[in-house]
Short mmCIF file of C-alpha atoms in Angstrom, two decimals:
data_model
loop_
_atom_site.label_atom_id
_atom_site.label_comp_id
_atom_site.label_asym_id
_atom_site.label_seq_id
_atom_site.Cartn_x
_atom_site.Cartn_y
_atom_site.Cartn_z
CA UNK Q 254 90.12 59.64 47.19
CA UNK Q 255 88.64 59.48 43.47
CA UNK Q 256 88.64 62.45 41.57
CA UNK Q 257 85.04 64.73 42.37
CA UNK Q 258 82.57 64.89 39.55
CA UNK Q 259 80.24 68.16 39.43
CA UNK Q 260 77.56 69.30 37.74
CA UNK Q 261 76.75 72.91 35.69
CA UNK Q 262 74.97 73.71 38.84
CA UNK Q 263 77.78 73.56 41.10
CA UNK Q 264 79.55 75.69 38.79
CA UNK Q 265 77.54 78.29 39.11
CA UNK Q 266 77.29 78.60 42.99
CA UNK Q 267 80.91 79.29 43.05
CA UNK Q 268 80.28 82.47 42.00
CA UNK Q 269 83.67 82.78 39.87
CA UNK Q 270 84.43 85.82 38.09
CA UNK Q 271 84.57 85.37 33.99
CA UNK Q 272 85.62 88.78 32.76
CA UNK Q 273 88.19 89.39 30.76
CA UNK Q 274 88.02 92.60 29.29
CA UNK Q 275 90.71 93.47 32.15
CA UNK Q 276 93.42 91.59 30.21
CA UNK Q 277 92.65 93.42 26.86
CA UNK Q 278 92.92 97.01 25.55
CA UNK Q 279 89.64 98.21 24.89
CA UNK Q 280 90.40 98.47 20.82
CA UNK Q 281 91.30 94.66 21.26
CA UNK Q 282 88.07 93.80 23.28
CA UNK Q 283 86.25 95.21 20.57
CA UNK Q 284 87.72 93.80 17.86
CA UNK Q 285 87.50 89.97 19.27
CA UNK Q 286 84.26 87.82 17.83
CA UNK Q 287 81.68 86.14 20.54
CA UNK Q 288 83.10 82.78 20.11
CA UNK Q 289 86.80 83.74 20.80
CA UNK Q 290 85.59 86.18 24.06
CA UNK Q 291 83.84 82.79 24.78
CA UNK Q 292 86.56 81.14 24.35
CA UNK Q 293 88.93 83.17 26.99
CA UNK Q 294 86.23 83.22 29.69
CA UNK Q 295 86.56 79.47 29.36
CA UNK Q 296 89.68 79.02 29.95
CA UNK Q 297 89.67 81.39 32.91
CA UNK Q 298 87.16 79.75 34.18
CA UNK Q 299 89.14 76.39 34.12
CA UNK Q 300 91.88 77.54 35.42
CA UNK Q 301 90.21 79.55 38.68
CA UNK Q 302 87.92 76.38 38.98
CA UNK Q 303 91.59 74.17 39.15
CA UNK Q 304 92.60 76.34 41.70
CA UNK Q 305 89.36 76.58 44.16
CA UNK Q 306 90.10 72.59 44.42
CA UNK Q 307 94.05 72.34 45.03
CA UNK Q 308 94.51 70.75 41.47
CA UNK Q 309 98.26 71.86 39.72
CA UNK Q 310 96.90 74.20 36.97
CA UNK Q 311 99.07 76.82 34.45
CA UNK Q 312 98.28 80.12 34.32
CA UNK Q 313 96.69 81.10 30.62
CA UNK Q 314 98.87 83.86 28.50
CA UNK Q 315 96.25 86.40 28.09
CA UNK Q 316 96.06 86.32 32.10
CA UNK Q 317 99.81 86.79 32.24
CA UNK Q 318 101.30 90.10 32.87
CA UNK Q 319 102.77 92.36 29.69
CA UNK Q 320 101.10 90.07 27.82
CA UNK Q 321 100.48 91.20 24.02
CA UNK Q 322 102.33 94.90 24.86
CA UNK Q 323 104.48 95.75 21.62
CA UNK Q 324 106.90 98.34 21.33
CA UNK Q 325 105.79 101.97 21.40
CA UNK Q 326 105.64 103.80 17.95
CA UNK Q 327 107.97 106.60 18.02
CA UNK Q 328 105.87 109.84 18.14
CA UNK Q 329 106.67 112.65 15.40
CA UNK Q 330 106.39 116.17 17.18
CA UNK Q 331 104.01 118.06 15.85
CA UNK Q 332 105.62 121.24 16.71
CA UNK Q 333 108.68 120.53 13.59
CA UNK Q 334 108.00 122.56 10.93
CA UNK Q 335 108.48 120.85 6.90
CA UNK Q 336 111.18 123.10 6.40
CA UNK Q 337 113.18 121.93 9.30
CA UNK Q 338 111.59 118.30 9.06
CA UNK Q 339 114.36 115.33 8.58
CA UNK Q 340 113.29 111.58 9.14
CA UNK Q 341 115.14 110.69 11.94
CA UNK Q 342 117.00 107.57 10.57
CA UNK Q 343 118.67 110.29 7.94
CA UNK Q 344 119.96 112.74 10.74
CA UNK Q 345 123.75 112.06 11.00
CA UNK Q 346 126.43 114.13 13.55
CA UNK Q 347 128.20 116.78 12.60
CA UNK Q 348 131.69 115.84 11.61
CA UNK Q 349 134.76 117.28 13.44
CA UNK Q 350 137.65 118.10 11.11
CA UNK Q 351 140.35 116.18 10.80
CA UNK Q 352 143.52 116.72 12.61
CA UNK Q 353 146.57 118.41 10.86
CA UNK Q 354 149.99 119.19 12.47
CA UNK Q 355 151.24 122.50 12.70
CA UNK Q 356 153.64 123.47 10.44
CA UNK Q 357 156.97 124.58 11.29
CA UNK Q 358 158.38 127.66 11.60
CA UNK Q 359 160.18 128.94 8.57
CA UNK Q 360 163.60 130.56 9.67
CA UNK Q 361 164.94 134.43 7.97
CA UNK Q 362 167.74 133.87 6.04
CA UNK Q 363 170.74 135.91 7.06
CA UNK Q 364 171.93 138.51 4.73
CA UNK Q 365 175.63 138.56 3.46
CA UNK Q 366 176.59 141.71 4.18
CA UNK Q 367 177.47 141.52 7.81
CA UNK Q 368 180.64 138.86 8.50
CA UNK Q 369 180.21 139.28 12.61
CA UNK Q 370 176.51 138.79 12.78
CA UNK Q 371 176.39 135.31 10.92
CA UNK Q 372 179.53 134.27 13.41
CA UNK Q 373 177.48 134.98 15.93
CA UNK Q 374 174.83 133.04 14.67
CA UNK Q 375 177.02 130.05 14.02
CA UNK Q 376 178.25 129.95 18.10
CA UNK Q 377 174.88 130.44 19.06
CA UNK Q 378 173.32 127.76 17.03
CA UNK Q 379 176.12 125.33 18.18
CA UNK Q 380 175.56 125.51 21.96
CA UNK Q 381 172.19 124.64 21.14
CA UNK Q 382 172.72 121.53 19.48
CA UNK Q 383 174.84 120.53 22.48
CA UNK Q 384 172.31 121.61 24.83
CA UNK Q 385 169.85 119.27 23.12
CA UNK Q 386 172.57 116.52 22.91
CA UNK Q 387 173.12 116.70 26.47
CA UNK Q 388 169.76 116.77 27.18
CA UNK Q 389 168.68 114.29 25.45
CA UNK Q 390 171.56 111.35 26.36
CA UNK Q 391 169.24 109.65 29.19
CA UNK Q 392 170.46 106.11 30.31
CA UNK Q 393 167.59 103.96 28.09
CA UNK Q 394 165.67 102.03 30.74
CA UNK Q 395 164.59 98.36 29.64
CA UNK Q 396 160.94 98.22 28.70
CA UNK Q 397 159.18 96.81 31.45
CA UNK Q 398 156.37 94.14 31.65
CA UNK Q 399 153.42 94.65 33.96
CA UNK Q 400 151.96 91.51 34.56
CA UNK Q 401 148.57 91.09 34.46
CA UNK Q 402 145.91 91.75 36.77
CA UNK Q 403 144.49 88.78 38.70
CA UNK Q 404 140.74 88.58 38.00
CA UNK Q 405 137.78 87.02 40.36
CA UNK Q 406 135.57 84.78 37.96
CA UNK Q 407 132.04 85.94 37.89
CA UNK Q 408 129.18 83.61 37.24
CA UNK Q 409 126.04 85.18 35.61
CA UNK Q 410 123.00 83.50 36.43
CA UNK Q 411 119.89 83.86 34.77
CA UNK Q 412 116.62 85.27 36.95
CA UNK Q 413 114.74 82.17 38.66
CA UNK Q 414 111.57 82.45 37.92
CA UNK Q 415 108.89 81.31 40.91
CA UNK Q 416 107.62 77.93 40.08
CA UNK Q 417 103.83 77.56 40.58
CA UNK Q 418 104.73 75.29 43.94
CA UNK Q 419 105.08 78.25 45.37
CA UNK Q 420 102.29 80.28 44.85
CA UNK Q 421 99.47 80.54 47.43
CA UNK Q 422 95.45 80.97 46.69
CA UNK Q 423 93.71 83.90 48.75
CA UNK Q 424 89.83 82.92 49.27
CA UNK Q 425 89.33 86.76 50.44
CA UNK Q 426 91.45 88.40 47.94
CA UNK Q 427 90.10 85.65 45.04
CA UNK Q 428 94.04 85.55 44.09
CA UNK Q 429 97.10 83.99 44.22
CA UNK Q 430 100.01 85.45 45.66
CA UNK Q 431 103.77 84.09 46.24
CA UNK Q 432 104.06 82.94 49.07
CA UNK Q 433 101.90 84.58 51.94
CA UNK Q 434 99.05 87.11 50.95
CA UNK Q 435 100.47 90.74 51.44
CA UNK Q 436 96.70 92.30 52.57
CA UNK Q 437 95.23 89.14 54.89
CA UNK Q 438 98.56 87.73 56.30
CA UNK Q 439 100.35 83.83 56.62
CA UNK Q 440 97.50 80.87 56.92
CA UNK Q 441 96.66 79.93 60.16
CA UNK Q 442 98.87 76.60 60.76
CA UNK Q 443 97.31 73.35 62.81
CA UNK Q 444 100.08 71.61 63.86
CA UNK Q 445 100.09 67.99 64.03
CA UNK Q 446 100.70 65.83 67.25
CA UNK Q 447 104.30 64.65 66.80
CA UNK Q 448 104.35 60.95 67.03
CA UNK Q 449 107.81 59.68 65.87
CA UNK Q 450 108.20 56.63 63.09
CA UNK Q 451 109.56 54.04 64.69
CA UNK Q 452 111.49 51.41 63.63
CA UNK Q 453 108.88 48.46 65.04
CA UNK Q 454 106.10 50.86 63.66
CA UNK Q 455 103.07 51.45 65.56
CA UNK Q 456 99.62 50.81 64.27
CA UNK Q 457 98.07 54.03 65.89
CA UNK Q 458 100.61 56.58 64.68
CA UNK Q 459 97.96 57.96 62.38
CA UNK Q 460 95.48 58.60 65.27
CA UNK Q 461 98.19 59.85 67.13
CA UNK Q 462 98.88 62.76 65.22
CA UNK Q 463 95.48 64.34 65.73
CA UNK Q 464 95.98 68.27 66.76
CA UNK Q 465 93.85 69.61 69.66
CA UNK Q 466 90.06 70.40 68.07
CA UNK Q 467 89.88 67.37 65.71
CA UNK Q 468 88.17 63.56 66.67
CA UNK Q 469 88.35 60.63 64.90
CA UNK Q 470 84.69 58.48 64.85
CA UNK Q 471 82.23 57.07 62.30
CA UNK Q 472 81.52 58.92 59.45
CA UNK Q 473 77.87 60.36 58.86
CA UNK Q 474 78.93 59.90 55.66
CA UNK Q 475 76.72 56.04 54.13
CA UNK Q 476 79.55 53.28 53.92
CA UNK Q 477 82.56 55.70 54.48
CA UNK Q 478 84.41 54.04 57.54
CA UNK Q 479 85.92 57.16 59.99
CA UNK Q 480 85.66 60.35 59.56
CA UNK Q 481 87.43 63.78 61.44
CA UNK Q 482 85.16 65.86 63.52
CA UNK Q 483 85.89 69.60 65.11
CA UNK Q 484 85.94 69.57 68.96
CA UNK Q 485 86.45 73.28 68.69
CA UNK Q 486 85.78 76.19 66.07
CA UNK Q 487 88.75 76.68 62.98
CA UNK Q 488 88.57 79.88 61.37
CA UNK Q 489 89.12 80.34 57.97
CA UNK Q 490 91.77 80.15 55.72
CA UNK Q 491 93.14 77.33 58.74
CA UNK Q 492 95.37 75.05 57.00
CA UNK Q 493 96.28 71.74 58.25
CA UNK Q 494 99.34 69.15 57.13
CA UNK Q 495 101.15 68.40 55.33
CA UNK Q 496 99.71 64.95 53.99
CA UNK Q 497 102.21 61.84 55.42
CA UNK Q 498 102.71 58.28 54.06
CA UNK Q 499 104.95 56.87 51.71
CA UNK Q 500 106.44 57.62 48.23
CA UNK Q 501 104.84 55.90 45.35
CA UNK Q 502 105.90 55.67 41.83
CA UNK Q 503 103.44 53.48 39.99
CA UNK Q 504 100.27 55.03 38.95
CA UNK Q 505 98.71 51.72 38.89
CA UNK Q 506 99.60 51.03 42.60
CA UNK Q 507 98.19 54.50 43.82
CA UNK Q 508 95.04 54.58 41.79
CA UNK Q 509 93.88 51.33 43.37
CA UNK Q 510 94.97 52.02 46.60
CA UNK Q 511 92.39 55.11 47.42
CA UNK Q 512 94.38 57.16 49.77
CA UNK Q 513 96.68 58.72 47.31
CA UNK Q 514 97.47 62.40 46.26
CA UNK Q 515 99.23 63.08 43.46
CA UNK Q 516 102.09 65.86 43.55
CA UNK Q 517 103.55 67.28 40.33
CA UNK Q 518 106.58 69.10 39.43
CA UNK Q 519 107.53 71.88 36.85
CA UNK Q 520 103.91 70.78 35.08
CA UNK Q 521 104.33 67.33 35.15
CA UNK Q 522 103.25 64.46 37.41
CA UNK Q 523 105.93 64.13 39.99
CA UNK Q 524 105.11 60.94 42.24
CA UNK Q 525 102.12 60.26 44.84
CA UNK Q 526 102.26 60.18 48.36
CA UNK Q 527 100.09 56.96 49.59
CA UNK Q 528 97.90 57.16 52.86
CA UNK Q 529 97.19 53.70 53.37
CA UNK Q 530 99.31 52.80 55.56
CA UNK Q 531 98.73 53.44 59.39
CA UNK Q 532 102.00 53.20 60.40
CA UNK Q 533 103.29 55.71 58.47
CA UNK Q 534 100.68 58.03 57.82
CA UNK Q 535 98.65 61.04 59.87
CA UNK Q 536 95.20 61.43 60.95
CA UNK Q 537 94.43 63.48 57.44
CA UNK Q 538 94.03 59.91 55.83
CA UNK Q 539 90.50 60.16 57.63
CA UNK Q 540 89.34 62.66 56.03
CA UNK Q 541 86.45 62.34 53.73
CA UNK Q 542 85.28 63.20 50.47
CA UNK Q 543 82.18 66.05 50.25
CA UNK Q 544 79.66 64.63 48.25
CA UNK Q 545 78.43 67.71 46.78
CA UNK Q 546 79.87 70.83 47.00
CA UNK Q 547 77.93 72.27 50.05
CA UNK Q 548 79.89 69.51 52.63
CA UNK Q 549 83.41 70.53 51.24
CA UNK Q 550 84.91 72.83 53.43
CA UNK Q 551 88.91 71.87 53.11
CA UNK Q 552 90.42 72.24 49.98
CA UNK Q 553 93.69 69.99 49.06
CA UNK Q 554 96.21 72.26 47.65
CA UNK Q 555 100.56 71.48 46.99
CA UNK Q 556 102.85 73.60 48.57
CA UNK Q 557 106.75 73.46 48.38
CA UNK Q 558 106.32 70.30 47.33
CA UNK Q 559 103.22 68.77 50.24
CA UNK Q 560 99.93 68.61 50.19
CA UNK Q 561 97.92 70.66 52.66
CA UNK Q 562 94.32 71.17 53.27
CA UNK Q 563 92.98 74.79 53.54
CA UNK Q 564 89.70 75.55 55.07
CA UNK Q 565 87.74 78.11 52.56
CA UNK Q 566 85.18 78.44 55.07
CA UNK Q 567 84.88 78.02 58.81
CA UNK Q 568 84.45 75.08 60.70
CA UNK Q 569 81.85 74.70 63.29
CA UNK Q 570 81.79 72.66 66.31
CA UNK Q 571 80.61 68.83 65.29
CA UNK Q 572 80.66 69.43 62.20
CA UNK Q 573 82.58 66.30 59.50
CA UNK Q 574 85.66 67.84 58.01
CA UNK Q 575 85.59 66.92 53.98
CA UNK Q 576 87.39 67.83 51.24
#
């Protein structure tokens, strides 16, 4: 399966939206030349086009949300007079005044001409002291220690952000989404037979794991061995898979074997997952490549880490399946 070549005019009948004055502010729109608005519809473009075939592809930052929003200016009122007028960076609180402890309360001195009143003053002062003295002799209790609290440990972990593995391309909505569209529901799932791998391994297994609807036969398709036919009408946005065989490494080894797809992980290439192999592979190793864009009507895409085919338009009776 060698990467698809395509002319400008196959470009154009995919009909792909290049606007992007939805990603600017109108005073930034303006204020861009041709050659960078150019530019961005490019890489849009490019990155839509990546997408329509099932080809790992990063988002642009103009196309990501919040992208380019600065803080709001703070907004003077316009209803503050320039008498009252203070920048606000100047305005401080008022300041409480500082605490100060009563004073205490001076006492009348006694005048000397009356003996019996400053006796009486004397006894009356004295049962007060004892008063206090009594009051105040409290066993002392020994300071005591609280020990301290025990504490679950709490780990903070950051937000996960969704990887790109797991976002899925509407046809109808002309978006992705993660996970299952919210408007036009899950894809339609054809199931594979289920042929086990056995240890002996058999030969067939790939045929074996045709669903109901599909036939294996000679391609119509000049010197391209089998192909899959539909024995029965799939709807679109069907999706068949995942893609079986084994785990390959090498680049060399894949490239020259022809039955490889190539899976890729946080950007970067991951491994491949080679076809060629009967024994351990499924009937999607059949399936041919369009020769212009008219016969495609699967497209390859990766999904949590697999490789499906989605049909992005439906599938008649007879008719070859090709990505």
């Amino acid at each position: 399966m060698n990467p698809l070549h395509f002319k400008k005019e196959d470009y154009d009948k995919l009909n792909l939206p290049e606007s992007i004055e939805e990603f600017f502010s109108k005073e930034q729109y303006e204020t861009m030349c041709d050659l960078e608005k150019l530019r961005f519809k490019n890489m849009r473009l490019n990155y839509q086009m990546m997408l329509r075939y099932g080809l790992p592809a990063q988002k642009p930052d103009f196309m990501k949300p919040n992208w380019g929003i600065s803080k709001r200016a703070v907004k003077s009122s316009d209803s503050e007079s320039d008498d009252d007028w203070r920048p606000r960076a100047k305005r401080t609180k008022p300041q409480c005044p500082p605490f100060r402890p009563p004073k205490p309360a001076v006492q009348t001195p006694v005048p000397n001409g009356d003996p019996l009143l400053c006796q009486t003053q004397k006894e009356t002062a004295s049962e007060e002291k004892k008063t206090k003295g009594q009051k105040s002799e409290k066993p002392k209790e020994e300071p005591h220690c609280y020990s301290l609290r025990t504490r679950k440990e709490t780990n903070y972990m950051k937000l996960e952000v969704p990887n790109d593995d797991e976002f899925l391309y509407c046809e109808e909505c002309n978006q992705e989404h993660e996970g299952d569209c919210p408007v036009h529901g899950p894809l339609l799932h054809v199931e594979d037979t289920q042929v086990p791998v056995k240890k002996r391994r058999d030969p067939n297994r790939a045929l074996k794991t045709l669903p109901p609807g599909l036939e294996v036969k000679e391609s119509g398709i000049p010197n391209a061995g089998l192909g899959v036919f539909a024995t029965k009408f799939f709807p679109l946005r069907s999706r068949f898979g995942p893609y079986e065989g084994r785990s390959v490494s090498d680049p060399d080894i894949a490239h020259s074997s022809g039955y490889c797809w190539q899976l890729s992980s946080d950007d970067r290439s991951s491994h491949f997952v080679d076809a060629k192999d009967c024994k351990t592979a499924n009937w999607m190793r059949y399936v041919n490549c369009a020769c212009s864009t008219p016969e495609q009507n699967v497209t390859a895409y990766q999904h949590c880490g697999e490789i499906y085919y989605r049909a992005h338009t439906e599938i008649l009776v007879r008719v070859l399946v090709c990505v």
